[in-house]
Amino acid sequence: MKDSIKKFCLRTLLAALPVIIFVAFYAIVDPFHIVHPRTTDSQGRDSVTVGNNAGFTAVETYLLHNDQYHYDSFILGSSMSQNFKASYWKPYLDSAASILHFDASSETLTGIINKMRFLNDHESAIKNALIVIEASMLKRRQPNEDDILFVQHPATTGAINWLHVNTLFLNAFRDIGQVKLAILSHFSKNDAPPQDIMSNIAPDRIGHLNEMYYKEVDSIIATSPDKYYTPERLARIRRVSLPTVSQPAIDEEIETQLKTIKEILDKNHTNYIIIVPPRNSNPQLTWHDLWVMKAIFGEDKVHDFSSHPQLVNNDRAYYDYAAHLISAKCKMLLDSAYYEQQHYAIKNPYFKMK
């Protein structure tokens, strides 16, 4: 009997050995920096990049630096929020405000809610918030939890999600393309050219702000825009024009999520502003959706630029094919939003709050 048990255990061990070796090798190589999140860049500076998952990077940056910087001001949204720079927002805040980009790729309202709850759970008051909600975000129901680029950090979704997240990245380890992309993303721009939103251009980073920027590109756009907006690049940026009027995106589910965000903001007594940026030829915010957002958050809090006449269908206002607005235009919108907020003495007599 004992010999039979020993043989069974040995066979089971031998059968499981390839899996054990694979898991151990994954943990040692850790290409996505999930097992051991990276806390310095290639030059030894305090900075976090976790694979290509921007949401993970944001959370790990907070965990690494919050004890030092005591963040109280957060820029929330998708990658469309990244070019609203901390230095652009800072003049509108208290001089002691400590800012963090707390974004995620293809962010959803659910993702924003989870991040805000995470902050409160870690006793970080949300004193100020800049929330960037592009029209397409209202159509994304839930985060894509089955893709390593978009899955949420377990710290924001609960420990029960830890196994799913690690299994997802472990399975991605079998894809050499994803592994290569993850490894390249950890090099500085002087070491290797990772694939970025702008092909073969690596971003500069301010680690403790979790802020990416393109110093050289912005300089070229400002001084010699034709050198950046070459015919080849414009061909990649340009999209087929879409109708400017689409069906409303806000239904009962989305409205509930928006109200949840408002409740968290009210609980924190947050000084906040919401910007709806343009996305080139993508659908613009409908009148119905704008009305609902203003009814929930306040007419002076929501600023819709999705149909901005200088930016819609203007290829030179964007960095790339994904319609990321250039930082100079983001500053313009931010300044415009605060100007509007400060000059709301004349109220719209036709606007009725719920």
Short mmCIF file of C-alpha atoms in Angstrom, two decimals:
data_model
loop_
_atom_site.label_atom_id
_atom_site.label_comp_id
_atom_site.label_asym_id
_atom_site.label_seq_id
_atom_site.Cartn_x
_atom_site.Cartn_y
_atom_site.Cartn_z
CA MET A 1 0.00 0.00 0.00
CA LYS A 2 2.79 2.37 0.97
CA ASP A 3 4.65 1.60 -2.26
CA SER A 4 1.49 2.39 -4.25
CA ILE A 5 1.12 5.75 -2.49
CA LYS A 6 4.78 6.59 -3.08
CA LYS A 7 4.47 5.72 -6.76
CA PHE A 8 1.30 7.82 -7.07
CA CYS A 9 2.98 10.81 -5.39
CA LEU A 10 6.07 10.44 -7.58
CA ARG A 11 4.02 10.25 -10.76
CA THR A 12 1.97 13.27 -9.68
CA LEU A 13 5.16 15.22 -8.95
CA LEU A 14 6.69 14.28 -12.29
CA ALA A 15 3.48 15.27 -14.09
CA ALA A 16 3.38 18.60 -12.28
CA LEU A 17 7.12 19.27 -12.63
CA PRO A 18 6.90 21.13 -15.99
CA VAL A 19 4.22 23.42 -14.53
CA ILE A 20 6.27 24.03 -11.38
CA ILE A 21 9.36 24.84 -13.43
CA PHE A 22 7.35 27.18 -15.68
CA VAL A 23 5.82 29.04 -12.72
CA ALA A 24 9.19 29.31 -10.98
CA PHE A 25 10.84 30.60 -14.15
CA TYR A 26 8.03 33.17 -14.56
CA ALA A 27 8.48 34.36 -10.96
CA ILE A 28 12.25 34.73 -11.46
CA VAL A 29 12.09 36.50 -14.82
CA ASP A 30 8.97 38.50 -13.84
CA PRO A 31 8.83 40.39 -17.15
CA PHE A 32 5.66 42.26 -16.23
CA HIS A 33 6.96 43.23 -12.77
CA ILE A 34 3.85 41.83 -11.14
CA VAL A 35 5.54 39.48 -8.66
CA HIS A 36 8.06 42.16 -7.67
CA PRO A 37 6.91 45.60 -8.89
CA ARG A 38 9.79 47.63 -10.23
CA THR A 39 10.53 50.68 -8.09
CA THR A 40 13.37 52.31 -10.05
CA ASP A 41 13.95 53.09 -13.69
CA SER A 42 17.04 52.11 -15.67
CA GLN A 43 18.90 55.14 -14.30
CA GLY A 44 18.19 54.31 -10.67
CA ARG A 45 15.53 56.95 -10.15
CA ASP A 46 12.42 56.18 -8.10
CA SER A 47 9.86 55.30 -10.73
CA VAL A 48 7.36 52.54 -11.36
CA THR A 49 6.37 50.90 -14.63
CA VAL A 50 4.39 47.67 -14.42
CA GLY A 51 4.33 45.97 -17.78
CA ASN A 52 2.24 48.16 -20.05
CA ASN A 53 -0.70 48.30 -17.64
CA ALA A 54 -1.10 51.99 -16.78
CA GLY A 55 -3.58 51.25 -13.99
CA PHE A 56 -1.07 48.98 -12.21
CA THR A 57 1.64 51.60 -12.64
CA ALA A 58 -0.59 54.28 -11.10
CA VAL A 59 -1.44 52.18 -8.04
CA GLU A 60 2.15 51.04 -7.49
CA THR A 61 3.37 54.63 -7.84
CA TYR A 62 0.93 55.66 -5.14
CA LEU A 63 2.05 52.82 -2.85
CA LEU A 64 5.73 53.68 -3.42
CA HIS A 65 5.55 57.43 -2.94
CA ASN A 66 2.50 58.31 -0.85
CA ASP A 67 4.33 58.17 2.47
CA GLN A 68 6.65 60.87 1.15
CA TYR A 69 4.31 63.04 -0.94
CA HIS A 70 0.96 62.55 0.82
CA TYR A 71 -1.07 62.84 -2.37
CA ASP A 72 -4.34 64.75 -2.11
CA SER A 73 -4.99 65.80 -5.73
CA PHE A 74 -5.65 63.30 -8.49
CA ILE A 75 -5.95 63.37 -12.28
CA LEU A 76 -8.37 60.59 -13.16
CA GLY A 77 -9.32 59.16 -16.53
CA SER A 78 -7.99 57.13 -19.42
CA SER A 79 -4.76 57.80 -21.33
CA MET A 80 -6.60 60.90 -22.60
CA SER A 81 -5.95 62.42 -19.17
CA GLN A 82 -2.16 62.00 -19.24
CA ASN A 83 -1.47 65.13 -21.26
CA PHE A 84 -3.29 67.34 -18.76
CA LYS A 85 -0.03 68.01 -16.94
CA ALA A 86 0.31 68.54 -13.21
CA SER A 87 2.09 71.82 -13.92
CA TYR A 88 -0.96 73.01 -15.90
CA TRP A 89 -3.35 72.17 -13.07
CA LYS A 90 -1.20 73.32 -10.15
CA PRO A 91 -1.90 77.08 -10.54
CA TYR A 92 -5.60 76.44 -9.91
CA LEU A 93 -4.96 74.59 -6.64
CA ASP A 94 -3.65 75.39 -3.21
CA SER A 95 0.12 75.80 -3.24
CA ALA A 96 0.49 72.76 -0.97
CA ALA A 97 -1.49 70.43 -3.26
CA SER A 98 0.28 67.14 -4.03
CA ILE A 99 -0.71 65.79 -7.46
CA LEU A 100 -0.71 62.25 -8.87
CA HIS A 101 -1.83 60.99 -12.28
CA PHE A 102 -4.16 58.15 -11.30
CA ASP A 103 -5.20 56.94 -14.73
CA ALA A 104 -5.60 53.66 -16.59
CA SER A 105 -5.65 52.65 -20.24
CA SER A 106 -9.22 52.57 -21.62
CA GLU A 107 -10.42 53.61 -18.17
CA THR A 108 -14.06 53.07 -17.24
CA LEU A 109 -16.33 54.74 -14.70
CA THR A 110 -16.08 51.52 -12.67
CA GLY A 111 -12.30 51.86 -12.68
CA ILE A 112 -12.50 55.47 -11.49
CA ILE A 113 -14.89 54.48 -8.68
CA ASN A 114 -12.60 51.65 -7.56
CA LYS A 115 -9.56 53.94 -7.53
CA MET A 116 -11.39 56.59 -5.51
CA ARG A 117 -12.50 53.99 -2.97
CA PHE A 118 -8.93 52.66 -2.83
CA LEU A 119 -7.70 56.16 -1.96
CA ASN A 120 -10.22 56.54 0.83
CA ASP A 121 -9.41 53.05 2.15
CA HIS A 122 -5.78 54.20 2.39
CA GLU A 123 -6.87 57.34 4.24
CA SER A 124 -6.03 59.65 1.36
CA ALA A 125 -8.52 62.46 1.21
CA ILE A 126 -9.39 63.46 -2.35
CA LYS A 127 -9.00 67.19 -1.84
CA ASN A 128 -8.86 68.03 -5.56
CA ALA A 129 -9.82 66.03 -8.63
CA LEU A 130 -9.45 66.63 -12.35
CA ILE A 131 -11.60 64.00 -14.07
CA VAL A 132 -11.26 63.54 -17.82
CA ILE A 133 -14.23 61.66 -19.28
CA GLU A 134 -14.19 61.33 -23.06
CA ALA A 135 -17.52 60.54 -24.70
CA SER A 136 -16.44 56.97 -25.52
CA MET A 137 -15.80 56.23 -21.83
CA LEU A 138 -19.54 56.43 -21.21
CA LYS A 139 -19.96 53.46 -23.57
CA ARG A 140 -17.41 51.22 -21.84
CA ARG A 141 -19.51 49.27 -19.36
CA GLN A 142 -16.86 47.43 -17.36
CA PRO A 143 -13.04 47.15 -17.41
CA ASN A 144 -11.62 44.43 -19.63
CA GLU A 145 -10.53 42.01 -16.90
CA ASP A 146 -9.20 39.47 -19.40
CA ASP A 147 -6.40 41.58 -20.91
CA ILE A 148 -3.12 42.34 -19.14
CA LEU A 149 -3.21 45.91 -20.46
CA PHE A 150 -6.54 46.72 -18.86
CA VAL A 151 -7.12 44.39 -15.89
CA GLN A 152 -7.47 46.32 -12.64
CA HIS A 153 -4.96 46.17 -9.82
CA PRO A 154 -6.16 43.76 -7.08
CA ALA A 155 -5.62 46.51 -4.51
CA THR A 156 -8.53 48.40 -6.07
CA THR A 157 -10.81 45.42 -6.64
CA GLY A 158 -10.24 43.24 -3.58
CA ALA A 159 -7.96 40.36 -2.69
CA ILE A 160 -10.35 37.89 -4.31
CA ASN A 161 -9.17 39.20 -7.70
CA TRP A 162 -5.49 38.49 -6.91
CA LEU A 163 -5.56 34.91 -8.24
CA HIS A 164 -7.29 35.92 -11.48
CA VAL A 165 -4.80 38.73 -12.13
CA ASN A 166 -1.73 36.55 -11.53
CA THR A 167 -3.16 33.74 -13.65
CA LEU A 168 -3.78 36.22 -16.45
CA PHE A 169 -0.18 37.47 -16.42
CA LEU A 170 1.16 33.93 -16.07
CA ASN A 171 -0.71 32.90 -19.21
CA ALA A 172 0.59 36.01 -21.00
CA PHE A 173 4.12 34.79 -20.21
CA ARG A 174 3.62 32.16 -22.91
CA ASP A 175 3.22 34.88 -25.54
CA ILE A 176 6.71 35.99 -26.59
CA GLY A 177 5.29 39.13 -28.22
CA GLN A 178 3.74 40.37 -24.98
CA VAL A 179 6.84 39.48 -23.00
CA LYS A 180 9.07 41.39 -25.44
CA LEU A 181 6.81 44.43 -25.29
CA ALA A 182 6.77 44.39 -21.49
CA ILE A 183 10.55 44.10 -21.22
CA LEU A 184 11.16 46.92 -23.69
CA SER A 185 8.80 49.22 -21.80
CA HIS A 186 11.16 49.22 -18.82
CA PHE A 187 14.08 50.73 -20.72
CA SER A 188 14.65 54.45 -20.69
CA LYS A 189 14.57 56.36 -23.95
CA ASN A 190 18.37 56.26 -24.02
CA ASP A 191 18.49 52.48 -23.78
CA ALA A 192 15.90 51.21 -26.24
CA PRO A 193 12.96 52.49 -28.26
CA PRO A 194 9.79 50.88 -26.87
CA GLN A 195 6.65 50.87 -28.92
CA ASP A 196 4.61 53.79 -27.62
CA ILE A 197 1.49 55.65 -28.64
CA MET A 198 3.82 57.50 -30.99
CA SER A 199 5.67 54.82 -32.91
CA ASN A 200 9.24 54.29 -31.66
CA ILE A 201 9.21 57.36 -29.42
CA ALA A 202 9.76 56.66 -25.73
CA PRO A 203 8.23 59.07 -23.21
CA ASP A 204 10.03 61.02 -20.55
CA ARG A 205 8.68 60.40 -17.05
CA ILE A 206 8.30 62.22 -13.78
CA GLY A 207 8.19 59.19 -11.52
CA HIS A 208 6.49 60.51 -8.40
CA LEU A 209 3.79 62.24 -10.47
CA ASN A 210 3.26 59.15 -12.65
CA GLU A 211 3.41 61.64 -15.51
CA MET A 212 4.60 60.92 -19.05
CA TYR A 213 5.57 63.70 -21.41
CA TYR A 214 7.27 64.14 -24.78
CA LYS A 215 9.71 67.02 -24.40
CA GLU A 216 11.39 66.70 -27.79
CA VAL A 217 8.16 66.08 -29.68
CA ASP A 218 6.38 69.00 -28.01
CA SER A 219 9.31 71.25 -28.90
CA ILE A 220 9.14 70.17 -32.56
CA ILE A 221 5.38 70.67 -32.71
CA ALA A 222 5.70 74.14 -31.19
CA THR A 223 8.52 75.34 -33.45
CA SER A 224 8.42 73.26 -36.65
CA PRO A 225 5.14 71.32 -36.74
CA ASP A 226 5.66 70.08 -40.32
CA LYS A 227 8.66 68.08 -39.13
CA TYR A 228 6.41 66.08 -36.86
CA TYR A 229 3.22 66.02 -38.89
CA THR A 230 4.74 64.36 -41.91
CA PRO A 231 2.44 62.94 -44.60
CA GLU A 232 3.17 59.43 -43.29
CA ARG A 233 2.21 60.31 -39.72
CA LEU A 234 -0.87 62.25 -40.78
CA ALA A 235 -1.98 59.23 -42.79
CA ARG A 236 -1.88 57.17 -39.58
CA ILE A 237 -3.65 59.84 -37.54
CA ARG A 238 -6.46 60.56 -39.96
CA ARG A 239 -9.67 58.60 -39.47
CA VAL A 240 -12.83 58.27 -41.46
CA SER A 241 -15.22 60.97 -40.30
CA LEU A 242 -18.02 59.69 -38.12
CA PRO A 243 -21.46 61.23 -37.57
CA THR A 244 -21.39 64.02 -35.01
CA VAL A 245 -24.74 62.93 -33.59
CA SER A 246 -25.07 59.51 -31.99
CA GLN A 247 -27.41 57.77 -29.60
CA PRO A 248 -27.13 58.80 -25.93
CA ALA A 249 -24.70 56.64 -23.98
CA ILE A 250 -25.98 57.32 -20.46
CA ASP A 251 -28.58 54.82 -19.36
CA GLU A 252 -29.66 53.83 -15.85
CA GLU A 253 -26.47 51.83 -15.18
CA ILE A 254 -24.10 54.61 -16.29
CA GLU A 255 -26.14 57.23 -14.46
CA THR A 256 -25.82 55.21 -11.25
CA GLN A 257 -22.04 55.06 -11.71
CA LEU A 258 -21.85 58.82 -12.25
CA LYS A 259 -23.92 59.40 -9.11
CA THR A 260 -21.58 57.10 -7.17
CA ILE A 261 -18.62 59.22 -8.25
CA LYS A 262 -20.51 62.33 -7.14
CA GLU A 263 -21.23 60.76 -3.74
CA ILE A 264 -17.54 59.99 -3.19
CA LEU A 265 -16.59 63.53 -4.23
CA ASP A 266 -19.14 65.00 -1.83
CA LYS A 267 -17.97 62.73 0.98
CA ASN A 268 -14.42 64.02 0.51
CA HIS A 269 -15.57 67.64 0.05
CA THR A 270 -13.56 67.54 -3.15
CA ASN A 271 -12.81 70.59 -5.25
CA TYR A 272 -13.26 69.06 -8.69
CA ILE A 273 -13.70 69.76 -12.36
CA ILE A 274 -14.74 67.43 -15.19
CA ILE A 275 -13.49 67.85 -18.74
CA VAL A 276 -14.88 66.07 -21.80
CA PRO A 277 -12.11 66.31 -24.43
CA PRO A 278 -12.47 65.87 -28.18
CA ARG A 279 -11.23 62.73 -29.88
CA ASN A 280 -10.68 63.85 -33.44
CA SER A 281 -13.52 62.43 -35.55
CA ASN A 282 -14.94 60.20 -32.82
CA PRO A 283 -18.56 60.71 -31.74
CA GLN A 284 -19.17 63.80 -29.68
CA LEU A 285 -21.09 64.01 -26.42
CA THR A 286 -24.83 64.12 -27.04
CA TRP A 287 -27.01 66.86 -25.60
CA HIS A 288 -28.79 64.27 -23.43
CA ASP A 289 -25.54 62.94 -21.94
CA LEU A 290 -24.23 66.44 -21.25
CA TRP A 291 -27.49 67.40 -19.55
CA VAL A 292 -27.41 64.30 -17.32
CA MET A 293 -23.78 64.91 -16.33
CA LYS A 294 -24.47 68.55 -15.50
CA ALA A 295 -27.59 67.60 -13.56
CA ILE A 296 -25.53 65.20 -11.43
CA PHE A 297 -22.32 67.17 -10.93
CA GLY A 298 -23.41 70.77 -11.43
CA GLU A 299 -23.52 73.00 -14.46
CA ASP A 300 -20.27 74.74 -13.54
CA LYS A 301 -18.39 71.47 -12.97
CA VAL A 302 -18.78 69.77 -16.37
CA HIS A 303 -17.03 71.29 -19.39
CA ASP A 304 -17.74 69.74 -22.76
CA PHE A 305 -15.11 70.26 -25.46
CA SER A 306 -16.00 67.16 -27.47
CA SER A 307 -17.23 69.34 -30.34
CA HIS A 308 -14.56 72.05 -30.06
CA PRO A 309 -14.44 73.67 -33.53
CA GLN A 310 -10.64 74.05 -33.53
CA LEU A 311 -9.94 70.47 -32.48
CA VAL A 312 -12.51 68.14 -34.02
CA ASN A 313 -11.23 66.79 -37.34
CA ASN A 314 -7.97 68.70 -36.84
CA ASP A 315 -5.27 66.04 -37.23
CA ARG A 316 -2.54 68.42 -36.07
CA ALA A 317 -4.11 68.71 -32.63
CA TYR A 318 -3.25 65.09 -31.81
CA TYR A 319 -0.09 63.08 -31.26
CA ASP A 320 -1.17 59.84 -32.85
CA TYR A 321 -3.74 57.51 -34.35
CA ALA A 322 -5.34 56.98 -30.92
CA ALA A 323 -6.32 60.65 -30.88
CA HIS A 324 -4.31 61.66 -27.81
CA LEU A 325 -4.62 65.44 -27.70
CA ILE A 326 -1.26 67.25 -27.66
CA SER A 327 -0.34 68.74 -24.28
CA ALA A 328 -0.56 72.38 -25.46
CA LYS A 329 -4.21 71.82 -26.41
CA CYS A 330 -4.88 70.10 -23.08
CA LYS A 331 -3.58 73.20 -21.31
CA MET A 332 -5.86 75.34 -23.47
CA LEU A 333 -8.89 73.25 -22.49
CA LEU A 334 -7.95 73.27 -18.80
CA ASP A 335 -7.57 77.05 -18.80
CA SER A 336 -10.86 77.42 -20.64
CA ALA A 337 -12.67 75.15 -18.19
CA TYR A 338 -11.50 77.10 -15.16
CA TYR A 339 -12.29 80.39 -16.87
CA GLU A 340 -15.81 79.14 -17.52
CA GLN A 341 -16.15 77.91 -13.95
CA GLN A 342 -15.09 81.27 -12.57
CA HIS A 343 -17.52 83.19 -14.81
CA TYR A 344 -20.72 81.27 -14.18
CA ALA A 345 -22.46 84.29 -12.65
CA ILE A 346 -25.03 84.16 -15.46
CA LYS A 347 -26.86 80.86 -15.14
CA ASN A 348 -28.68 79.14 -17.96
CA PRO A 349 -32.38 79.86 -17.19
CA TYR A 350 -33.43 76.74 -19.12
CA PHE A 351 -31.26 74.36 -17.10
CA LYS A 352 -33.14 72.56 -14.35
CA MET A 353 -31.36 70.49 -11.73
CA LYS A 354 -32.88 67.14 -10.83
#
